[in-house]
PDB file of C-alpha atoms and ligand atoms in Angstrom:
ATOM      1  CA  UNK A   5     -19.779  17.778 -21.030  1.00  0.00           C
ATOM      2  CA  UNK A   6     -17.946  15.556 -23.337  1.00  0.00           C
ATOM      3  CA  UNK A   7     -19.016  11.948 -24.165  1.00  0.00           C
ATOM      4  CA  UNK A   8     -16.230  10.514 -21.930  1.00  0.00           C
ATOM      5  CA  UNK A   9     -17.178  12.624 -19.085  1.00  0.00           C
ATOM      6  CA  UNK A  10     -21.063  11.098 -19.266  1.00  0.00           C
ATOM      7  CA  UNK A  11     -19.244   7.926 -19.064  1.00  0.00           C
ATOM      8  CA  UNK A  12     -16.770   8.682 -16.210  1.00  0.00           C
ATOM      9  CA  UNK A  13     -19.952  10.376 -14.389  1.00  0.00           C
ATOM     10  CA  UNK A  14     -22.334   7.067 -15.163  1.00  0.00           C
ATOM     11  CA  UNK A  15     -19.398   4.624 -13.528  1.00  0.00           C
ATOM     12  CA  UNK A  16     -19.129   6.962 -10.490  1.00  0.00           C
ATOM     13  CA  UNK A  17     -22.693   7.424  -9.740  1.00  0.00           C
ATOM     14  CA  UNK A  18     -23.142   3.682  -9.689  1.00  0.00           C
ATOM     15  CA  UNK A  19     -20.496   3.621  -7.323  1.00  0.00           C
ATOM     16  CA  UNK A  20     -22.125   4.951  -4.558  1.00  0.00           C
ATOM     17  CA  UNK A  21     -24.136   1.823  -4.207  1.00  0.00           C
ATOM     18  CA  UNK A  22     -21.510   0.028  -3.019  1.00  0.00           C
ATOM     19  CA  UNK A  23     -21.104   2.176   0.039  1.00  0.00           C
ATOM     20  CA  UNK A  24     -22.589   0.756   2.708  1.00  0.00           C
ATOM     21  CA  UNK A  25     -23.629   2.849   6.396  1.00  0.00           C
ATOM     22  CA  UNK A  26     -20.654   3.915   8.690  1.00  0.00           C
ATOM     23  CA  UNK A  27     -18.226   2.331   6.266  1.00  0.00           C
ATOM     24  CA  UNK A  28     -14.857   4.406   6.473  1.00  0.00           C
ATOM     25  CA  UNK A  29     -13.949   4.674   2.524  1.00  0.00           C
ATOM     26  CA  UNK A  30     -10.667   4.471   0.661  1.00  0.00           C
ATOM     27  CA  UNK A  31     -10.858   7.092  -2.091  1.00  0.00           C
ATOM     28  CA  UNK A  32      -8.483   6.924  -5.140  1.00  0.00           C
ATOM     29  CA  UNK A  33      -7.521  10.382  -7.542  1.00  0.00           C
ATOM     30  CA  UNK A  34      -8.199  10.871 -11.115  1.00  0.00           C
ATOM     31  CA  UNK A  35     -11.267  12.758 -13.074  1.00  0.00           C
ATOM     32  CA  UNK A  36     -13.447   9.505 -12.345  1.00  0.00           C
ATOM     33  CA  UNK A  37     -13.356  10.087  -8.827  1.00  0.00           C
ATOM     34  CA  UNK A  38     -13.605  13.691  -9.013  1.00  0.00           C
ATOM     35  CA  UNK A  39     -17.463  12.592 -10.144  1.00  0.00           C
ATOM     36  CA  UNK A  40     -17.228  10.017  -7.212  1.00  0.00           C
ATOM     37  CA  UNK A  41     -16.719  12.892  -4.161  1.00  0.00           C
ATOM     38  CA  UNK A  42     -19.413  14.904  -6.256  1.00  0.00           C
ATOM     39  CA  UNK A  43     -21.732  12.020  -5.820  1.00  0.00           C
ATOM     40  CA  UNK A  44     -20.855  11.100  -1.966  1.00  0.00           C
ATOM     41  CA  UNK A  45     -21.553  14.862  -0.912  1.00  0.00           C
ATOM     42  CA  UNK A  46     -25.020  14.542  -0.419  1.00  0.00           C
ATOM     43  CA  UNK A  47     -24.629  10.839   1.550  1.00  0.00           C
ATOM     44  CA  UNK A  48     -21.452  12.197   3.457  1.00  0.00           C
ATOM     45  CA  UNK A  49     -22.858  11.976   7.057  1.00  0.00           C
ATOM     46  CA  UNK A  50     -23.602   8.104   5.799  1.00  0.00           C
ATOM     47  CA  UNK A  51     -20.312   7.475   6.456  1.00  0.00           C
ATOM     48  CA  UNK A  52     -17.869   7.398   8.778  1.00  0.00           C
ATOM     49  CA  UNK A  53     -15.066   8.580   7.088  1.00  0.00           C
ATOM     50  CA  UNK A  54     -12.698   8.703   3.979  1.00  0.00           C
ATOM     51  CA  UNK A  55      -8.330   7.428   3.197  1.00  0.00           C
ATOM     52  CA  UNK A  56      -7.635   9.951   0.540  1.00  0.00           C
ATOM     53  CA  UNK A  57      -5.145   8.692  -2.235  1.00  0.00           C
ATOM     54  CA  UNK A  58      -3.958  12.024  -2.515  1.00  0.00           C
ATOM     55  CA  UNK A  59      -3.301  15.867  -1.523  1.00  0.00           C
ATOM     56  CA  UNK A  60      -5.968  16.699  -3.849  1.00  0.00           C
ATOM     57  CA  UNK A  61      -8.444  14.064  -3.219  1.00  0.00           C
ATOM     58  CA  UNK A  62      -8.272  15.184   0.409  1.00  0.00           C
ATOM     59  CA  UNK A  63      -8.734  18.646  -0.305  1.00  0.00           C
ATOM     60  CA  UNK A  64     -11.554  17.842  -2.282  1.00  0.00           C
ATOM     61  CA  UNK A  65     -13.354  15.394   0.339  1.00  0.00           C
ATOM     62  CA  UNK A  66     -12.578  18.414   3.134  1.00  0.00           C
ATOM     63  CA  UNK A  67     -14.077  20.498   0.815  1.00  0.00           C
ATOM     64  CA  UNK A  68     -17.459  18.692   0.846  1.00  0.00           C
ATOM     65  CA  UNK A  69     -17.570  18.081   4.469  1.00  0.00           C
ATOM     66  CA  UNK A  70     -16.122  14.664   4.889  1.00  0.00           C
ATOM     67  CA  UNK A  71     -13.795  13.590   7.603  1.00  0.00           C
ATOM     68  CA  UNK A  72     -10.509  12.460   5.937  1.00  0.00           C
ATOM     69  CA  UNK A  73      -8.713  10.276   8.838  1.00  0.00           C
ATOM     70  CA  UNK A  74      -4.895   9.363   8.829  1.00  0.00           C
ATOM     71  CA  UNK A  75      -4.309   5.690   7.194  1.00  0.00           C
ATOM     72  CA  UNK A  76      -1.570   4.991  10.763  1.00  0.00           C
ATOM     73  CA  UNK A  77      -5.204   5.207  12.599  1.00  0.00           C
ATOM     74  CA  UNK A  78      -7.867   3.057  10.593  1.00  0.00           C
ATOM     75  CA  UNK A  79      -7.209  -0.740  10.526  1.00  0.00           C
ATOM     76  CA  UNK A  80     -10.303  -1.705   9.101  1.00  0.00           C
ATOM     77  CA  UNK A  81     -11.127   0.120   5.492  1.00  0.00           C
ATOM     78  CA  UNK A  82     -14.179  -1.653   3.941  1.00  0.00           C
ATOM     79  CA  UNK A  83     -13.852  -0.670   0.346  1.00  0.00           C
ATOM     80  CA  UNK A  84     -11.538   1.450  -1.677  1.00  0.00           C
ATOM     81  CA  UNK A  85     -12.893   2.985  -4.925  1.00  0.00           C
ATOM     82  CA  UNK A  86     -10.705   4.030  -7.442  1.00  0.00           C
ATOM     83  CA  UNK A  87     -10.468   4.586 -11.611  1.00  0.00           C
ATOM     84  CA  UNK A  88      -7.632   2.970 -13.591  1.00  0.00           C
ATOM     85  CA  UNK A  89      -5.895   3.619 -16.778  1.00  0.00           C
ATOM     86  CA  UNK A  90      -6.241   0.348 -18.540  1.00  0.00           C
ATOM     87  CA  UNK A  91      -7.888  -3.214 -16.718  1.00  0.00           C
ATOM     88  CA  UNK A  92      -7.713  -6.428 -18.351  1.00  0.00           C
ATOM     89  CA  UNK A  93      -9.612  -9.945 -18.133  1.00  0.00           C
ATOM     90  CA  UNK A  94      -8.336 -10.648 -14.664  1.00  0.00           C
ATOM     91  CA  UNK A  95      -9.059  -7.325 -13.386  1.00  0.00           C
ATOM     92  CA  UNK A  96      -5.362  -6.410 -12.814  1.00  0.00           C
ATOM     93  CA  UNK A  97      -4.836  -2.492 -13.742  1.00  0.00           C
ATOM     94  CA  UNK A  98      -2.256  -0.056 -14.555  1.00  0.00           C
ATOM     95  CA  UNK A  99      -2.661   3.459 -12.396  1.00  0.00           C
ATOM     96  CA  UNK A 100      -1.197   5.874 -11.859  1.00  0.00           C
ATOM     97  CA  UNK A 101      -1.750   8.390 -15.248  1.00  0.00           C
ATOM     98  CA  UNK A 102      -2.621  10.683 -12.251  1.00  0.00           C
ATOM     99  CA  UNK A 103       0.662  10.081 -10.530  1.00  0.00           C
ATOM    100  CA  UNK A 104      -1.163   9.146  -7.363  1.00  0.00           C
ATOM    101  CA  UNK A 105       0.265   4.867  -7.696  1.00  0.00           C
ATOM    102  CA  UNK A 106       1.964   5.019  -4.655  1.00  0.00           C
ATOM    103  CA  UNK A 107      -0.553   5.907  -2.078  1.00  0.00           C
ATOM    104  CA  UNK A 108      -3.520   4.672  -4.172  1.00  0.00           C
ATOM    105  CA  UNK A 109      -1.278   1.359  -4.135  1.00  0.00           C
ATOM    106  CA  UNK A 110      -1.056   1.360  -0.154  1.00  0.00           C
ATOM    107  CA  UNK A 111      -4.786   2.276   0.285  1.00  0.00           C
ATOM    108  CA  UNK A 112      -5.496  -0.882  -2.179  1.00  0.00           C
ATOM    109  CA  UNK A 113      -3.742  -2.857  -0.308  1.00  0.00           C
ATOM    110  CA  UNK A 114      -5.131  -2.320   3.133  1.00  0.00           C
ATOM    111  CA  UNK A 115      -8.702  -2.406   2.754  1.00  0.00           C
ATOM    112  CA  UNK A 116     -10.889  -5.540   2.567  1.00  0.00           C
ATOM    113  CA  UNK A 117     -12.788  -4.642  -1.127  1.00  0.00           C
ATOM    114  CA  UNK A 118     -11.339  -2.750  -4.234  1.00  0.00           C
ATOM    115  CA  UNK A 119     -13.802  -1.638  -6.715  1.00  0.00           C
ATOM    116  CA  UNK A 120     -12.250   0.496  -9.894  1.00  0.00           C
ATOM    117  CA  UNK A 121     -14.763   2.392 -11.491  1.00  0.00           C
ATOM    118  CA  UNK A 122     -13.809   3.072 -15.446  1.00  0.00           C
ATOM    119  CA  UNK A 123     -15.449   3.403 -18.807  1.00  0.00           C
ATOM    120  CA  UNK A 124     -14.953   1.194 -21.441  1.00  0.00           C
ATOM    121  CA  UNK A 125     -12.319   3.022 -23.226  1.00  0.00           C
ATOM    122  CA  UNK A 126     -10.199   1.501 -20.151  1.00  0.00           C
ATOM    123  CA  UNK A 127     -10.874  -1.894 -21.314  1.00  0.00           C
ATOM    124  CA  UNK A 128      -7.795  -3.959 -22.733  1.00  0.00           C
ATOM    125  CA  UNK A 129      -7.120  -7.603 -23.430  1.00  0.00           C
ATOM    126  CA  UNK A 130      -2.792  -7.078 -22.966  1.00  0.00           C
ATOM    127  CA  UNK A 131      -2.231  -4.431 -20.214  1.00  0.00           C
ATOM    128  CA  UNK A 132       0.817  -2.009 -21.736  1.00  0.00           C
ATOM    129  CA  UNK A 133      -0.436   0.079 -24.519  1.00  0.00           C
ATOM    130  CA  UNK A 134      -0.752   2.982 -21.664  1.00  0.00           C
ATOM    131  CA  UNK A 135       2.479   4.069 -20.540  1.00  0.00           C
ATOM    132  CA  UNK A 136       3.168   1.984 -17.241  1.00  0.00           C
ATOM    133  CA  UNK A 137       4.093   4.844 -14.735  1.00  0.00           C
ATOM    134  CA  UNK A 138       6.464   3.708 -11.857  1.00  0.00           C
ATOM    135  CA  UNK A 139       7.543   6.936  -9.080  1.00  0.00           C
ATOM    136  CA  UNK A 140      11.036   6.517  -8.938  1.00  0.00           C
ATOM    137  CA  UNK A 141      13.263   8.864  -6.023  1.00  0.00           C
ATOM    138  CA  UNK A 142      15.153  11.027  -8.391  1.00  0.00           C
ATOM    139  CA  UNK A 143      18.353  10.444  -7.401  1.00  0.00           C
ATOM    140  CA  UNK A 144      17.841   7.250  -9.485  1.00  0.00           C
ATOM    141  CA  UNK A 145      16.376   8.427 -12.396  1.00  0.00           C
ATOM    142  CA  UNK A 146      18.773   7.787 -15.095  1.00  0.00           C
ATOM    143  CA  UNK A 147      20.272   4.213 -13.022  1.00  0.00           C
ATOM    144  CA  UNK A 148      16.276   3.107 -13.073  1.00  0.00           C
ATOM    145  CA  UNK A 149      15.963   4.361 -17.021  1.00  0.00           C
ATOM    146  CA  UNK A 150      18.757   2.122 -18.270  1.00  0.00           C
ATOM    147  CA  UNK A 151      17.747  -0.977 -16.220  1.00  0.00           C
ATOM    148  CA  UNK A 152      14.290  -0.534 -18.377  1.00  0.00           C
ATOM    149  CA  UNK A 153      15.990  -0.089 -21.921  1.00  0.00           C
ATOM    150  CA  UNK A 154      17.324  -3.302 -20.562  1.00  0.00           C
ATOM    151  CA  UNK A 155      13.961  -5.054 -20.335  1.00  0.00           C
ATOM    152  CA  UNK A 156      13.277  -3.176 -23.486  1.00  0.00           C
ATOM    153  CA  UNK A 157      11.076  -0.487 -22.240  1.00  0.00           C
ATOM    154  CA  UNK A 158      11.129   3.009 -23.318  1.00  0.00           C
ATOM    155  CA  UNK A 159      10.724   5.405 -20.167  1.00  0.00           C
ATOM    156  CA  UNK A 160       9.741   9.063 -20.747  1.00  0.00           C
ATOM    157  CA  UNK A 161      10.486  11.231 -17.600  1.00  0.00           C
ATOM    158  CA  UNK A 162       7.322  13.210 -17.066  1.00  0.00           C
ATOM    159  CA  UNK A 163       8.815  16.572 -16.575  1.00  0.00           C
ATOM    160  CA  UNK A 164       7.797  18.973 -14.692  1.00  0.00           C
ATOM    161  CA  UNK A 165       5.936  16.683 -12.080  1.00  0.00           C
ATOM    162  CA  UNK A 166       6.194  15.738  -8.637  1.00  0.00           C
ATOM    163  CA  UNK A 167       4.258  13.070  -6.885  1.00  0.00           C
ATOM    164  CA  UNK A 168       2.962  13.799  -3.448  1.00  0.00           C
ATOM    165  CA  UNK A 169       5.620  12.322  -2.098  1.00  0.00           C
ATOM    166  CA  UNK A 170       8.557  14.767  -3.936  1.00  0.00           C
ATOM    167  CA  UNK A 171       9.519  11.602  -6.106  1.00  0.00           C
ATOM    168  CA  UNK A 172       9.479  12.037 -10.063  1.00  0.00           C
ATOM    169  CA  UNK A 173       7.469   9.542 -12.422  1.00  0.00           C
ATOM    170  CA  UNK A 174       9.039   7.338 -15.612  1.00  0.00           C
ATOM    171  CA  UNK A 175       6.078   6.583 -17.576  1.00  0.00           C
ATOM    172  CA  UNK A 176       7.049   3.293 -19.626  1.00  0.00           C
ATOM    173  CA  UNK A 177       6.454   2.836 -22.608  1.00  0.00           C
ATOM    174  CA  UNK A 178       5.857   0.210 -25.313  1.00  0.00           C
ATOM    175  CA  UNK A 179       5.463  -2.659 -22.890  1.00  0.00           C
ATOM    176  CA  UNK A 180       3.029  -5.490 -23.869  1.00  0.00           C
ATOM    177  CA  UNK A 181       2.732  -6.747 -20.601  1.00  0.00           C
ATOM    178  CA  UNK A 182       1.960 -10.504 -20.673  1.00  0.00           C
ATOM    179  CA  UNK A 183       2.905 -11.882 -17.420  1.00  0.00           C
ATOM    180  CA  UNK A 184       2.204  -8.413 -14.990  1.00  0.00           C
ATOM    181  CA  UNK A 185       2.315 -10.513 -11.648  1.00  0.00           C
ATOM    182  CA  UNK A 186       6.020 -11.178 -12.770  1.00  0.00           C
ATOM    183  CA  UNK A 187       6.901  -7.816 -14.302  1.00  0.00           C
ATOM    184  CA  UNK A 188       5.440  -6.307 -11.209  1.00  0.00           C
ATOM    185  CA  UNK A 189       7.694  -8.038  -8.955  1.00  0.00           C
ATOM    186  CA  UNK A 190      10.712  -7.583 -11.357  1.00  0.00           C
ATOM    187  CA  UNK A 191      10.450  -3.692 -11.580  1.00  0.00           C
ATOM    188  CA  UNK A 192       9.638  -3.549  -7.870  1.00  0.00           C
ATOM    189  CA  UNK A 193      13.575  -5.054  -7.285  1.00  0.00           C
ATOM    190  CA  UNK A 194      15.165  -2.303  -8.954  1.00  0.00           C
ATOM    191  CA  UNK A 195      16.453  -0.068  -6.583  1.00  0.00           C
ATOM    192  CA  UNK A 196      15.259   3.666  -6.638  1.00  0.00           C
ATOM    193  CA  UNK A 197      11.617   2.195  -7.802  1.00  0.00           C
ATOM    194  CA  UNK A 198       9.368   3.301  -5.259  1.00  0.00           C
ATOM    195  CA  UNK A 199       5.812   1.714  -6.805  1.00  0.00           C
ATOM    196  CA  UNK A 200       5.066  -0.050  -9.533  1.00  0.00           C
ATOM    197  CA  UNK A 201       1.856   1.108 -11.318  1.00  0.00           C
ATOM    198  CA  UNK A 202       0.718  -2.264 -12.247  1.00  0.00           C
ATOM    199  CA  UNK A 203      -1.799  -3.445  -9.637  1.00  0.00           C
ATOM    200  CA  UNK A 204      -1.713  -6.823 -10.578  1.00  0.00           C
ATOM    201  CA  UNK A 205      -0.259  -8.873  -7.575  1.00  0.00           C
ATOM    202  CA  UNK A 206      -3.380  -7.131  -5.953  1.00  0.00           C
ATOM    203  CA  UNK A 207      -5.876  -6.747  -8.376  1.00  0.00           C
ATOM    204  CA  UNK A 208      -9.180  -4.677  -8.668  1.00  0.00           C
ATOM    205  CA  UNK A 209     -12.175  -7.188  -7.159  1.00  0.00           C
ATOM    206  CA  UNK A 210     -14.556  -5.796  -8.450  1.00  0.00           C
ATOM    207  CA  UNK A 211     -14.709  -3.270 -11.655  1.00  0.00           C
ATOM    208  CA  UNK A 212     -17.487  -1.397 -12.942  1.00  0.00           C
ATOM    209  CA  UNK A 213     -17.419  -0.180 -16.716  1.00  0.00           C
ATOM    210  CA  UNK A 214     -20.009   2.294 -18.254  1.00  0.00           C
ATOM    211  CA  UNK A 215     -20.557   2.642 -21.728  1.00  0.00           C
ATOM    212  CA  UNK A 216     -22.747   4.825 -24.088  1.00  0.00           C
ATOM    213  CA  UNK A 217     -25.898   3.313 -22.715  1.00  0.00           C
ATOM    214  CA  UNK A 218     -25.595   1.533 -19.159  1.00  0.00           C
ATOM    215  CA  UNK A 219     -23.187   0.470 -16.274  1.00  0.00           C
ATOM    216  CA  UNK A 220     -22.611  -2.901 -15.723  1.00  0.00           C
ATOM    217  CA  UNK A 221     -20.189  -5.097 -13.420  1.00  0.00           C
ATOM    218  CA  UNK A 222     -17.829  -6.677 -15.182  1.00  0.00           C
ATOM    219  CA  UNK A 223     -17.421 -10.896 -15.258  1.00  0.00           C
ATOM    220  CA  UNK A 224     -14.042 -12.149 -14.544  1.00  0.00           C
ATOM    221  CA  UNK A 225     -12.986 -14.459 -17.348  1.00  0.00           C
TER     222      UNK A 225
HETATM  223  C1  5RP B   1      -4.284   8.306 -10.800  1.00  0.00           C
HETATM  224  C2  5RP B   1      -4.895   7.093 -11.386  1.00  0.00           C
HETATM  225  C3  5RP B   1      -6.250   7.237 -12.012  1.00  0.00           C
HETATM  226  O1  5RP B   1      -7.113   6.347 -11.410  1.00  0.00           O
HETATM  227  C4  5RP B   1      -6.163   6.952 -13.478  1.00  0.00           C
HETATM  228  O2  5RP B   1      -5.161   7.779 -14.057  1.00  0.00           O
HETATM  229  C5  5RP B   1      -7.505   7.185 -14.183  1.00  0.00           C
HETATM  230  O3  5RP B   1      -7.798   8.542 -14.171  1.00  0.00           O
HETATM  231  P1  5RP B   1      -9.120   9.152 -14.795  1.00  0.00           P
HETATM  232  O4  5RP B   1     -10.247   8.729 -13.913  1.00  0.00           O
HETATM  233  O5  5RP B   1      -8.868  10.631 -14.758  1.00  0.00           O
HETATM  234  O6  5RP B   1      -9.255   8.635 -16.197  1.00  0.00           O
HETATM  235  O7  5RP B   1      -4.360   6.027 -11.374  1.00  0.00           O
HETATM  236  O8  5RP B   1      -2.988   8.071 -10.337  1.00  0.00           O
END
């Protein structure tokens, strides 16, 4: 196992200790959480449930036994646990390197606690050095590309990749995102931009980092 995978495992078996009896749990997508279901396998009948983020993150919760319920009939989701792709200071995030933003975005948004789980390679002062992903429907592909050469962004398509949803993904790059409440809302009102992968508006609340020796939570500044 590589060095980053230690790390990724590390961050996700701390995780567990944040889920509490009968809690129903949101679960996000990525190789972080991959560790995550590996570690909630043996404490599965703990809980009373799991939101997957994804088609794969729900194949690989079935896989291990848990019940994955329907989001339309759970109003009450203690604690979503997801990775990120870069977090900064105020715990805002861009996702989404998985191409799971949209749902992972919904999930975040409806339960009570989010708690990203990342190493410390995630760890960025400026989000924007990782290509901001937004799903876009495809029809608007090109419209939504120029209206972000506008704002001076650069999007890549990322071929050959469909989101869960049968939308494509622009991944954005050389942003250096310095207000992402604002840019958040701005990309959100162009039309034919489904979700934004900046999860700033609604930010992580608690994040866990693991590095070469420990896991610790991180402080907000
Ligand atoms: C998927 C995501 C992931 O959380 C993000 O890409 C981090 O992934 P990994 O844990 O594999 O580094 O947002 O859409």
């Amino acid at each position: 196992m590589t060095n980053a995978d230690q790390k990724k495992q590390a961050v996700a078996r701390a995780a567990i200790e944040y889920v509490e009896y009968d809690d129903i749990v949101g679960v996000g997508t990525g190789s972080t959480v991959d560790f995550f279901i590996e570690y909630l396998k043996p404490i599965k009948n703990k809980i009373s449930g799991a939101i997957a983020s994804s088609i794969s993150t729900k194949e690989k919760l079935e896989a291990i036994g848990v019940r994955v319920l329907d989001l339309n009939d759970v109003s009450d989701i203690p604690i979503y646990i997801d990775g990120a792709d870069e977090v900064n200071p105020n715990f805002q995030l861009i996702k989404g390197g998985g191409g799971a933003l949209t749902r992972e975005k919904i999930i975040a948004g409806a339960s009570k606690k989010f708690l990203c789980i990342v190493d410390n390679s995630k760890l960025v002062d400026v989000l924007g050095k990782f290509p901001l992903p937004l799903e876009v429907v495809p029809m608007a592909r090109s419209f939504v590309s120029r209206e972000i050469i506008k704002i001076q962004g650069m999007p890549a398509w990322r071929e050959n990749f469909v989101t869960d949803n049968g939308n494509i993904i622009l991944d954005v790059n050389h942003m250096e995102i310095m207000e992402p409440i604002k840019l958040e809302k701005d990309l959100n009102q162009i039309s034919g931009v489904l979700t934004v992968g900046l999860f700033a508006a609604r930010p992580a609340d608690k994040v866990l980092v693991s590095n070469e020796k420990d896991v610790i939570e991180l402080k907000k500044k």
